[in-house]
GROMACS .gro file of C-alpha atoms in nm:
model
  475
    1MET     CA    1   4.080  -6.465  -5.120
    2LEU     CA    2   3.729  -6.386  -5.010
    3PRO     CA    3   3.770  -6.479  -4.634
    4GLY     CA    4   4.105  -6.320  -4.637
    5GLY     CA    5   3.956  -6.003  -4.848
    6LEU     CA    6   3.660  -6.010  -4.613
    7VAL     CA    7   3.870  -6.008  -4.304
    8SER     CA    8   4.083  -5.708  -4.444
    9GLY     CA    9   3.780  -5.528  -4.554
   10GLY     CA   10   3.588  -5.546  -4.241
   11GLY     CA   11   3.954  -5.452  -4.036
   12GLY     CA   12   3.954  -5.148  -4.264
   13ARG     CA   13   3.603  -5.069  -4.196
   14SER     CA   14   3.614  -5.131  -3.819
   15GLY     CA   15   3.924  -4.912  -3.780
   16GLY     CA   16   3.739  -4.624  -4.005
   17LEU     CA   17   3.424  -4.644  -3.760
   18CYS     CA   18   3.667  -4.658  -3.466
   19LEU     CA   19   3.798  -4.331  -3.578
   20LEU     CA   20   3.473  -4.156  -3.679
   21ARG     CA   21   3.374  -4.259  -3.311
   22TRP     CA   22   3.679  -4.141  -3.165
   23LEU     CA   23   3.659  -3.814  -3.421
   24GLY     CA   24   3.254  -3.823  -3.300
   25LEU     CA   25   3.334  -3.818  -2.929
   26ARG     CA   26   3.595  -3.545  -2.994
   27LEU     CA   27   3.311  -3.340  -3.164
   28TRP     CA   28   3.020  -3.439  -2.869
   29SER     CA   29   3.284  -3.317  -2.582
   30ARG     CA   30   3.307  -2.997  -2.726
   31ARG     CA   31   2.983  -2.937  -2.861
   32GLY     CA   32   2.899  -3.086  -2.512
   33THR     CA   33   3.134  -2.825  -2.350
   34LEU     CA   34   3.023  -2.555  -2.600
   35VAL     CA   35   2.674  -2.642  -2.481
   36PHE     CA   36   2.732  -2.635  -2.110
   37ALA     CA   37   2.863  -2.289  -2.132
   38LEU     CA   38   2.582  -2.181  -2.333
   39LEU     CA   39   2.310  -2.306  -2.052
   40TRP     CA   40   2.531  -2.188  -1.806
   41PHE     CA   41   2.574  -1.812  -1.919
   42GLY     CA   42   2.236  -1.808  -2.033
   43SER     CA   43   2.116  -1.942  -1.652
   44TRP     CA   44   2.338  -1.654  -1.541
   45LEU     CA   45   2.165  -1.436  -1.749
   46PHE     CA   46   1.817  -1.547  -1.648
   47LEU     CA   47   1.859  -1.549  -1.301
   48ASN     CA   48   2.033  -1.183  -1.317
   49GLY     CA   49   1.726  -1.044  -1.511
   50LEU     CA   50   1.540  -1.188  -1.273
   51VAL     CA   51   1.725  -1.018  -0.979
   52LEU     CA   52   1.724  -0.670  -1.200
   53VAL     CA   53   1.355  -0.725  -1.241
   54HIS     CA   54   1.254  -0.795  -0.898
   55ARG     CA   55   1.439  -0.490  -0.780
   56SER     CA   56   1.295  -0.276  -1.055
   57ILE     CA   57   0.975  -0.392  -0.943
   58LEU     CA   58   0.962  -0.400  -0.581
   59SER     CA   59   1.246  -0.138  -0.571
   60ASP     CA   60   1.051   0.150  -0.757
   61TYR     CA   61   0.855   0.264  -0.443
   62CYS     CA   62   1.183   0.300  -0.305
   63THR     CA   63   1.428   0.486  -0.543
   64ASP     CA   64   1.623   0.819  -0.498
   65ASP     CA   65   1.379   0.967  -0.763
   66LYS     CA   66   1.058   0.926  -0.642
   67SER     CA   67   1.143   0.998  -0.297
   68LYS     CA   68   1.305   1.342  -0.420
   69ARG     CA   69   1.012   1.412  -0.590
   70ILE     CA   70   0.789   1.357  -0.262
   71LEU     CA   71   0.998   1.626  -0.057
   72GLN     CA   72   0.988   1.832  -0.366
   73ARG     CA   73   0.611   1.841  -0.371
   74LEU     CA   74   0.601   1.874   0.026
   75CYS     CA   75   0.827   2.198  -0.059
   76LEU     CA   76   0.553   2.281  -0.329
   77GLU     CA   77   0.322   2.235  -0.089
   78PHE     CA   78   0.507   2.482   0.149
   79GLY     CA   79   0.567   2.744  -0.073
   80GLU     CA   80   0.217   2.781  -0.193
   81GLY     CA   81   0.145   2.845   0.211
   82SER     CA   82  -0.031   2.479   0.193
   83VAL     CA   83   0.162   2.318   0.537
   84LYS     CA   84   0.428   2.454   0.829
   85GLY     CA   85   0.656   2.342   1.001
   86ASP     CA   86   0.985   2.369   1.224
   87MET     CA   87   1.195   2.204   0.954
   88CYS     CA   88   1.066   2.346   0.646
   89GLU     CA   89   1.249   2.644   0.574
   90ASP     CA   90   1.578   2.463   0.634
   91LEU     CA   91   1.458   2.150   0.380
   92CYS     CA   92   1.275   2.376   0.135
   93VAL     CA   93   1.478   2.735   0.130
   94LEU     CA   94   1.804   2.750   0.320
   95GLY     CA   95   1.870   2.391   0.172
   96LEU     CA   96   2.011   2.258   0.567
   97VAL     CA   97   1.837   1.928   0.466
   98GLU     CA   98   2.088   1.685   0.278
   99TYR     CA   99   1.884   1.425   0.111
  100LYS     CA  100   2.100   1.090   0.145
  101ARG     CA  101   1.857   0.794   0.041
  102CYS     CA  102   1.519   0.594   0.055
  103LEU     CA  103   1.524   0.311   0.347
  104TYR     CA  104   1.178   0.208   0.325
  105TYR     CA  105   0.810   0.206   0.110
  106GLU     CA  106   0.490   0.012   0.187
  107ASN     CA  107   0.166   0.101   0.132
  108GLY     CA  108   0.247   0.503   0.134
  109LYS     CA  109   0.435   0.501   0.466
  110LYS     CA  110   0.777   0.660   0.356
  111VAL     CA  111   1.158   0.646   0.575
  112ILE     CA  112   1.447   0.862   0.430
  113GLU     CA  113   1.773   0.923   0.561
  114ALA     CA  114   1.901   1.214   0.563
  115ARG     CA  115   2.117   1.508   0.715
  116TRP     CA  116   1.991   1.828   0.922
  117ARG     CA  117   2.245   2.063   0.982
  118GLY     CA  118   2.520   1.812   0.998
  119ASN     CA  119   2.309   1.564   1.182
  120PRO     CA  120   2.201   1.235   1.105
  121VAL     CA  121   1.790   1.200   1.072
  122ILE     CA  122   1.490   0.984   0.946
  123LEU     CA  123   1.220   1.111   0.770
  124LYS     CA  124   0.910   0.945   0.811
  125SER     CA  125   0.560   0.960   0.694
  126LYS     CA  126   0.287   0.748   0.748
  127LEU     CA  127   0.136   0.831   0.406
  128GLU     CA  128   0.278   1.011   0.115
  129ASN     CA  129   0.087   1.249   0.033
  130PHE     CA  130  -0.006   1.534   0.274
  131SER     CA  131  -0.366   1.548   0.099
  132SER     CA  132  -0.407   1.189   0.188
  133TYR     CA  133  -0.474   1.264   0.598
  134GLU     CA  134  -0.802   1.392   0.692
  135PRO     CA  135  -0.855   1.715   0.754
  136LEU     CA  136  -0.937   1.909   1.062
  137GLY     CA  137  -1.311   1.889   1.081
  138ILE     CA  138  -1.331   2.236   1.259
  139LEU     CA  139  -1.154   2.438   0.976
  140ASP     CA  140  -1.491   2.353   0.767
  141TYR     CA  141  -1.706   2.540   0.930
  142GLN     CA  142  -1.530   2.872   0.952
  143ASP     CA  143  -1.326   3.077   0.689
  144THR     CA  144  -0.990   3.107   0.839
  145ALA     CA  145  -0.869   2.967   1.143
  146GLU     CA  146  -0.784   3.301   1.326
  147GLU     CA  147  -1.101   3.184   1.576
  148LEU     CA  148  -0.887   2.919   1.741
  149SER     CA  149  -0.673   3.009   2.035
  150PRO     CA  150  -0.387   2.796   2.138
  151LEU     CA  151  -0.635   2.670   2.416
  152ASP     CA  152  -0.855   2.545   2.149
  153VAL     CA  153  -0.543   2.378   1.993
  154VAL     CA  154  -0.445   2.181   2.317
  155PHE     CA  155  -0.836   2.078   2.355
  156TYR     CA  156  -0.821   1.934   2.009
  157ALA     CA  157  -0.491   1.805   2.024
  158THR     CA  158  -0.531   1.619   2.336
  159LEU     CA  159  -0.866   1.462   2.189
  160GLU     CA  160  -0.659   1.307   1.894
  161VAL     CA  161  -0.411   1.218   2.105
  162ARG     CA  162  -0.638   1.029   2.377
  163ASN     CA  163  -0.775   0.844   2.058
  164SER     CA  164  -0.458   0.731   1.924
  165LEU     CA  165  -0.285   0.591   2.219
  166GLY     CA  166  -0.630   0.421   2.279
  167LEU     CA  167  -0.743   0.639   2.607
  168ALA     CA  168  -1.010   0.753   2.497
  169GLU     CA  169  -1.256   0.504   2.726
  170GLU     CA  170  -1.057   0.649   3.021
  171ASP     CA  171  -1.280   0.834   3.323
  172GLU     CA  172  -1.161   1.196   3.428
  173ASP     CA  173  -1.182   1.016   3.828
  174GLU     CA  174  -0.855   0.765   3.694
  175GLU     CA  175  -0.623   1.066   3.761
  176GLY     CA  176  -0.354   0.977   3.986
  177GLY     CA  177  -0.436   0.639   3.968
  178GLY     CA  178  -0.231   0.312   3.791
  179GLY     CA  179   0.093   0.192   3.866
  180GLY     CA  180   0.306   0.551   3.907
  181GLY     CA  181   0.134   0.884   3.864
  182GLY     CA  182   0.380   0.995   3.589
  183GLY     CA  183   0.108   0.979   3.376
  184GLY     CA  184   0.280   0.884   3.023
  185GLY     CA  185  -0.050   0.759   2.894
  186GLY     CA  186  -0.273   0.965   3.145
  187ASN     CA  187  -0.585   1.131   3.128
  188ASN     CA  188  -0.695   1.476   2.971
  189SER     CA  189  -0.599   1.730   3.240
  190TYR     CA  190  -0.258   1.567   3.219
  191LEU     CA  191  -0.200   1.528   2.827
  192ALA     CA  192  -0.404   1.932   2.835
  193LYS     CA  193  -0.109   2.059   3.061
  194LEU     CA  194   0.151   1.839   2.807
  195TRP     CA  195   0.050   2.033   2.496
  196GLY     CA  196  -0.034   2.343   2.693
  197LYS     CA  197   0.304   2.381   2.835
  198LYS     CA  198   0.413   2.393   2.429
  199LEU     CA  199   0.178   2.648   2.408
  200LYS     CA  200   0.293   2.889   2.704
  201ASN     CA  201   0.505   3.132   2.473
  202ARG     CA  202   0.206   3.129   2.176
  203ASP     CA  203   0.009   3.466   2.215
  204LYS     CA  204  -0.162   3.425   1.876
  205SER     CA  205  -0.409   3.222   1.704
  206TYR     CA  206  -0.248   2.954   1.435
  207SER     CA  207  -0.282   2.962   1.076
  208ARG     CA  208  -0.500   2.733   0.878
  209ALA     CA  209  -0.165   2.584   0.739
  210GLU     CA  210  -0.016   2.532   1.077
  211LEU     CA  211  -0.339   2.341   1.233
  212THR     CA  212  -0.368   2.128   0.916
  213SER     CA  213   0.006   2.030   0.931
  214LEU     CA  214  -0.036   1.927   1.312
  215TRP     CA  215  -0.337   1.737   1.245
  216SER     CA  216  -0.165   1.523   0.980
  217LEU     CA  217   0.125   1.466   1.224
  218LEU     CA  218  -0.147   1.362   1.516
  219GLN     CA  219  -0.281   1.109   1.304
  220GLN     CA  220   0.028   0.907   1.274
  221GLU     CA  221   0.036   0.705   1.610
  222GLU     CA  222   0.421   0.650   1.576
  223TYR     CA  223   0.446   1.050   1.598
  224THR     CA  224   0.178   1.102   1.864
  225PHE     CA  225   0.348   0.807   2.086
  226LEU     CA  226   0.727   0.916   2.069
  227ARG     CA  227   0.585   1.273   2.065
  228VAL     CA  228   0.388   1.251   2.385
  229LEU     CA  229   0.648   0.998   2.563
  230GLN     CA  230   0.939   1.157   2.498
  231ASP     CA  231   0.927   1.418   2.756
  232LEU     CA  232   0.841   1.176   3.016
  233SER     CA  233   1.143   0.913   2.905
  234THR     CA  234   1.497   0.852   2.769
  235HIS     CA  235   1.408   0.541   2.656
  236VAL     CA  236   1.209   0.635   2.291
  237ALA     CA  237   1.369   0.786   2.038
  238LYS     CA  238   1.297   1.184   1.994
  239VAL     CA  239   1.122   1.379   1.748
  240LEU     CA  240   1.348   1.631   1.607
  241GLY     CA  241   1.142   1.884   1.384
  242SER     CA  242   0.838   1.816   1.125
  243CYS     CA  243   0.737   1.989   0.790
  244GLY     CA  244   0.366   1.942   0.692
  245HIS     CA  245   0.300   1.580   0.754
  246PHE     CA  246   0.683   1.482   0.732
  247TYR     CA  247   0.884   1.435   1.074
  248ALA     CA  248   1.222   1.356   1.158
  249VAL     CA  249   1.361   1.139   1.414
  250GLU     CA  250   1.688   1.117   1.551
  251TYR     CA  251   1.931   0.881   1.346
  252LEU     CA  252   1.971   0.548   1.562
  253SER     CA  253   2.168   0.244   1.480
  254ALA     CA  254   1.916  -0.088   1.500
  255GLY     CA  255   2.012  -0.426   1.676
  256HIS     CA  256   2.038  -0.717   1.452
  257ALA     CA  257   1.960  -1.047   1.607
  258TRP     CA  258   2.268  -1.222   1.377
  259ASP     CA  259   2.543  -0.978   1.584
  260GLN     CA  260   2.615  -1.162   1.895
  261ASN     CA  261   2.598  -0.848   2.046
  262ILE     CA  262   2.278  -0.735   1.922
  263PHE     CA  263   2.446  -0.364   1.900
  264SER     CA  264   2.733  -0.247   1.700
  265LEU     CA  265   2.946  -0.174   2.013
  266GLU     CA  266   3.253  -0.032   1.811
  267GLU     CA  267   2.989   0.241   1.674
  268VAL     CA  268   2.958   0.378   2.066
  269ALA     CA  269   3.307   0.278   2.170
  270VAL     CA  270   3.433   0.648   2.172
  271SER     CA  271   3.670   0.812   2.429
  272GLY     CA  272   3.372   0.941   2.643
  273LEU     CA  273   3.274   0.612   2.707
  274GLN     CA  274   3.529   0.511   2.951
  275GLY     CA  275   3.578   0.292   3.292
  276ALA     CA  276   3.818   0.329   3.593
  277ARG     CA  277   4.084   0.168   3.359
  278GLY     CA  278   4.027   0.306   3.055
  279ARG     CA  279   3.839   0.203   2.776
  280TRP     CA  280   3.532  -0.033   2.850
  281THR     CA  281   3.553  -0.348   2.702
  282ALA     CA  282   3.229  -0.543   2.499
  283ARG     CA  283   3.116  -0.742   2.773
  284GLU     CA  284   3.122  -0.408   3.004
  285MET     CA  285   2.969  -0.246   2.765
  286VAL     CA  286   2.693  -0.527   2.725
  287HIS     CA  287   2.606  -0.510   3.096
  288ARG     CA  288   2.542  -0.149   3.082
  289ILE     CA  289   2.324  -0.223   2.775
  290ALA     CA  290   2.163  -0.498   2.998
  291LEU     CA  291   2.073  -0.262   3.311
  292SER     CA  292   1.944  -0.001   3.052
  293PHE     CA  293   1.709  -0.259   2.963
  294LEU     CA  294   1.589  -0.326   3.277
  295ASP     CA  295   1.532   0.038   3.356
  296MET     CA  296   1.353   0.083   3.059
  297VAL     CA  297   1.140  -0.259   3.154
  298TRP     CA  298   1.067  -0.083   3.521
  299HIS     CA  299   0.968   0.293   3.380
  300PHE     CA  300   0.716   0.116   3.099
  301ASP     CA  301   0.548  -0.076   3.385
  302ASN     CA  302   0.587   0.165   3.703
  303ASP     CA  303   0.622   0.516   3.581
  304PHE     CA  304   0.355   0.609   3.375
  305THR     CA  305  -0.063   0.642   3.469
  306HIS     CA  306  -0.099   0.317   3.281
  307LYS     CA  307   0.150   0.018   3.218
  308LEU     CA  308   0.320   0.019   2.826
  309HIS     CA  309   0.317  -0.325   2.675
  310LEU     CA  310   0.560  -0.366   2.416
  311CYS     CA  311   0.416  -0.666   2.257
  312ASP     CA  312   0.672  -0.670   1.958
  313ILE     CA  313   1.047  -0.743   2.132
  314LYS     CA  314   1.322  -0.818   1.848
  315PRO     CA  315   1.658  -0.677   1.859
  316GLU     CA  316   1.545  -0.475   1.540
  317ASN     CA  317   1.308  -0.304   1.723
  318PHE     CA  318   1.574  -0.137   1.957
  319ALA     CA  319   1.897   0.073   1.926
  320ILE     CA  320   2.116   0.227   2.183
  321ARG     CA  321   2.245   0.587   2.215
  322LYS     CA  322   2.606   0.660   2.228
  323ASP     CA  323   2.575   0.661   2.593
  324LEU     CA  324   2.472   0.306   2.599
  325THR     CA  325   2.076   0.376   2.668
  326VAL     CA  326   1.842   0.139   2.518
  327VAL     CA  327   1.586   0.345   2.310
  328ALA     CA  328   1.267   0.178   2.131
  329ILE     CA  329   1.268   0.282   1.779
  330ASP     CA  330   0.947   0.108   1.643
  331VAL     CA  331   0.665   0.129   1.875
  332ASP     CA  332   0.378   0.015   1.626
  333MET     CA  333   0.296  -0.286   1.866
  334ALA     CA  334   0.350  -0.083   2.215
  335PHE     CA  335   0.013  -0.003   2.366
  336PHE     CA  336  -0.091   0.095   2.697
  337GLU     CA  337  -0.310  -0.095   2.990
  338PRO     CA  338  -0.660   0.011   2.785
  339LYS     CA  339  -0.605  -0.076   2.458
  340MET     CA  340  -0.382  -0.407   2.556
  341ARG     CA  341  -0.680  -0.507   2.728
  342ASP     CA  342  -0.897  -0.436   2.383
  343ILE     CA  343  -0.694  -0.616   2.164
  344LEU     CA  344  -0.661  -0.932   2.429
  345ASP     CA  345  -1.042  -0.935   2.517
  346GLN     CA  346  -1.115  -1.199   2.246
  347ASN     CA  347  -1.313  -1.514   2.193
  348CYS     CA  348  -1.119  -1.839   2.252
  349SER     CA  349  -1.117  -2.234   2.271
  350SER     CA  350  -0.726  -2.258   2.384
  351ASP     CA  351  -0.459  -2.041   2.545
  352ASP     CA  352  -0.321  -2.011   2.166
  353ASP     CA  353  -0.584  -1.795   2.068
  354CYS     CA  354  -0.491  -1.530   2.338
  355ASN     CA  355  -0.162  -1.449   2.226
  356PHE     CA  356  -0.074  -1.142   2.050
  357PHE     CA  357   0.277  -1.184   1.897
  358ASP     CA  358   0.468  -1.112   2.219
  359CYS     CA  359   0.182  -1.055   2.470
  360SER     CA  360  -0.054  -1.320   2.574
  361SER     CA  361  -0.319  -1.395   2.838
  362ARG     CA  362  -0.488  -1.707   2.904
  363CYS     CA  363  -0.829  -1.849   2.781
  364ASN     CA  364  -1.111  -1.893   3.048
  365LEU     CA  365  -1.272  -2.208   2.883
  366ASN     CA  366  -1.638  -2.160   3.096
  367LYS     CA  367  -1.659  -1.876   2.913
  368ARG     CA  368  -1.472  -1.936   2.617
  369ARG     CA  369  -1.284  -1.564   2.646
  370CYS     CA  370  -0.939  -1.464   2.695
  371SER     CA  371  -0.849  -1.281   2.935
  372PRO     CA  372  -0.799  -0.887   2.950
  373ARG     CA  373  -0.479  -0.879   3.135
  374ARG     CA  374  -0.167  -1.012   2.954
  375ARG     CA  375  -0.015  -1.311   3.159
  376ASN     CA  376   0.323  -1.278   3.026
  377SER     CA  377   0.553  -0.938   3.080
  378ASN     CA  378   0.812  -0.679   2.890
  379LEU     CA  379   1.081  -0.812   3.117
  380GLN     CA  380   0.974  -1.186   3.092
  381VAL     CA  381   1.038  -1.161   2.690
  382ILE     CA  382   1.338  -0.955   2.685
  383CYS     CA  383   1.469  -1.238   2.909
  384GLU     CA  384   1.379  -1.471   2.662
  385LYS     CA  385   1.464  -1.269   2.379
  386ILE     CA  386   1.735  -1.046   2.446
  387PHE     CA  387   1.904  -1.202   2.723
  388ARG     CA  388   1.917  -1.557   2.731
  389PRO     CA  389   2.108  -1.523   2.415
  390TRP     CA  390   2.379  -1.255   2.532
  391PHE     CA  391   2.463  -1.463   2.844
  392SER     CA  392   2.461  -1.821   2.696
  393PRO     CA  393   2.733  -2.038   2.775
  394THR     CA  394   2.840  -2.054   2.458
  395LEU     CA  395   2.876  -1.678   2.412
  396LEU     CA  396   3.091  -1.669   2.733
  397GLY     CA  397   3.323  -1.902   2.701
  398ALA     CA  398   3.589  -1.969   2.941
  399LYS     CA  399   3.374  -1.700   3.187
  400ALA     CA  400   3.079  -1.889   3.172
  401GLY     CA  401   3.177  -2.119   3.499
  402LEU     CA  402   3.252  -1.799   3.682
  403PRO     CA  403   3.040  -1.775   4.026
  404LEU     CA  404   2.875  -1.396   3.927
  405GLN     CA  405   2.826  -1.557   3.559
  406VAL     CA  406   2.657  -1.878   3.655
  407GLU     CA  407   2.425  -1.711   3.914
  408LEU     CA  408   2.332  -1.444   3.593
  409GLN     CA  409   2.233  -1.766   3.336
  410ARG     CA  410   2.016  -1.893   3.640
  411ALA     CA  411   1.867  -1.572   3.718
  412VAL     CA  412   1.793  -1.523   3.309
  413GLN     CA  413   1.629  -1.864   3.313
  414GLU     CA  414   1.440  -1.795   3.639
  415CYS     CA  415   1.313  -1.456   3.449
  416SER     CA  416   1.240  -1.566   3.092
  417GLU     CA  417   1.007  -1.857   3.278
  418THR     CA  418   0.851  -1.669   3.537
  419GLU     CA  419   0.477  -1.483   3.501
  420GLY     CA  420   0.538  -1.119   3.563
  421GLY     CA  421   0.196  -0.994   3.377
  422ALA     CA  422  -0.055  -0.829   3.661
  423GLU     CA  423  -0.266  -1.072   3.901
  424GLU     CA  424  -0.603  -1.097   3.775
  425ASP     CA  425  -0.778  -0.887   4.106
  426GLY     CA  426  -0.471  -0.668   4.062
  427ASP     CA  427  -0.514  -0.279   3.925
  428GLY     CA  428  -0.328  -0.357   3.609
  429GLY     CA  429   0.017  -0.165   3.684
  430GLY     CA  430   0.310  -0.306   3.743
  431GLU     CA  431   0.472  -0.629   3.796
  432THR     CA  432   0.381  -0.922   4.058
  433GLY     CA  433   0.588  -0.984   4.375
  434GLN     CA  434   0.796  -1.242   4.177
  435GLY     CA  435   0.882  -1.017   3.887
  436ARG     CA  436   0.958  -0.763   4.108
  437GLY     CA  437   1.204  -0.970   4.276
  438VAL     CA  438   1.368  -1.177   3.963
  439HIS     CA  439   1.425  -0.760   3.823
  440GLN     CA  440   1.579  -0.680   4.145
  441ARG     CA  441   1.783  -1.002   4.147
  442LEU     CA  442   1.916  -0.948   3.796
  443LEU     CA  443   1.983  -0.543   3.855
  444ASN     CA  444   2.223  -0.663   4.133
  445ILE     CA  445   2.385  -0.914   3.966
  446LEU     CA  446   2.456  -0.700   3.693
  447THR     CA  447   2.595  -0.445   3.918
  448ARG     CA  448   2.834  -0.655   4.118
  449LEU     CA  449   2.972  -0.754   3.747
  450LEU     CA  450   3.008  -0.380   3.644
  451GLN     CA  451   3.182  -0.334   3.977
  452GLU     CA  452   3.378  -0.650   3.923
  453GLY     CA  453   3.496  -0.558   3.604
  454GLY     CA  454   3.574  -0.189   3.715
  455ALA     CA  455   3.338  -0.007   3.488
  456SER     CA  456   3.286   0.373   3.645
  457GLY     CA  457   2.952   0.566   3.707
  458GLU     CA  458   2.678   0.618   3.469
  459ALA     CA  459   2.823   0.803   3.129
  460GLY     CA  460   2.694   1.127   2.965
  461GLY     CA  461   2.337   1.203   2.862
  462ALA     CA  462   2.112   1.153   2.606
  463TRP     CA  463   2.173   1.270   2.300
  464GLU     CA  464   2.000   1.600   2.198
  465GLY     CA  465   1.993   1.788   1.834
  466LYS     CA  466   2.198   2.132   1.968
  467GLY     CA  467   2.094   2.453   1.903
  468HIS     CA  468   1.690   2.321   1.820
  469VAL     CA  469   1.424   2.214   2.036
  470HIS     CA  470   1.097   2.052   1.884
  471THR     CA  471   0.769   2.093   1.991
  472ALA     CA  472   0.503   1.991   1.801
  473LEU     CA  473   0.359   2.315   1.772
  474ASN     CA  474   0.699   2.514   1.728
  475PHE     CA  475   0.625   2.582   1.371
   0.00000   0.00000   0.00000
């Protein structure tokens, strides 16, 4: 009995244990599922909380509320008579400037999207507050600004423009020298003529508010650069107006590295852009944009008193107008030849020490000093960063084997490997003979491709703000 009882009793306990294990497994499974769900939900809450905190902290300086308060403060200063500008009344009184959104804020630099009289514009200021800019020192030595004539304003504006563009060391006897004689970076006499032209109809002195507003604008390098060059080039964004320390530039859609065409061609594929066979194809538009890049390069190299160097060439720093003109929209890293030499003239131990973003020179190991002359060129970097991705066999597909396309690919490859900077014993203007040769070769091939595609002549001019022409002193 005992053995049988043991067997019988053990079997009962074994069955009970199995039942308990089964029930425990089921309970553990449900509990594990519940724990997993709770952990997943907790992780989701945690990550969303991090995103919310991240946005709150980093976007707090670019919120709509703060942007509107900045503009309200500007209008308060306008109401008090502290600031002036040809945009102030539309912004602060007539309500013709419609705020859209904040685009960027860092270290006081403010970028806002808005609509002015129905046209999209970008409002910019290097510093958030008007009081953050250095005052015009001459005003400290007189009670009013009535003694300052337009000629005085031209003189002080010329000095500030020259300093901002890195041309302060330039001698008067350089007039007429350089690469093209056009005078974008020019000299005292040229800048005086440029600013004087804006004042020819002014028959009275300027108020303190007008002068301090102008002075705050001239202290912003990008404003000064755009304002000077827009009268000389279609390849820079246009300044449309200003109020105090804020200025408005035309709204243009920037390029993107992730877009195989760089630019959103759908936005410019309007009825006004048509070839002989009707609407242009995307490939024809790319060819025309490439030609505009070549025109911009030639223009910056040859048509100013000093060569203009672009040291940060990437899709995001360029845009296109509706007529497919390429426009430089970020010129923080653009320098005329004198300033470029100062930047490159540094101590070095190898060529790597002589690279300044997309601008580079060679290291003289004997002197352990970088050459002040740039060894690469705007064209070389554009071929490397813009043209090579555009005209690669991968993107061209079946057309990659066509004779003209093959010739274009080879020309782009040669261009990206050709050092087109100034010769060591040259005058610092324009390209070398080899650089000019590859530029002409690219120009010929792209022109033939357009003719082969049936594209017609040039379309349209640059976009202009209709009915309003801004000048720096048009308050």
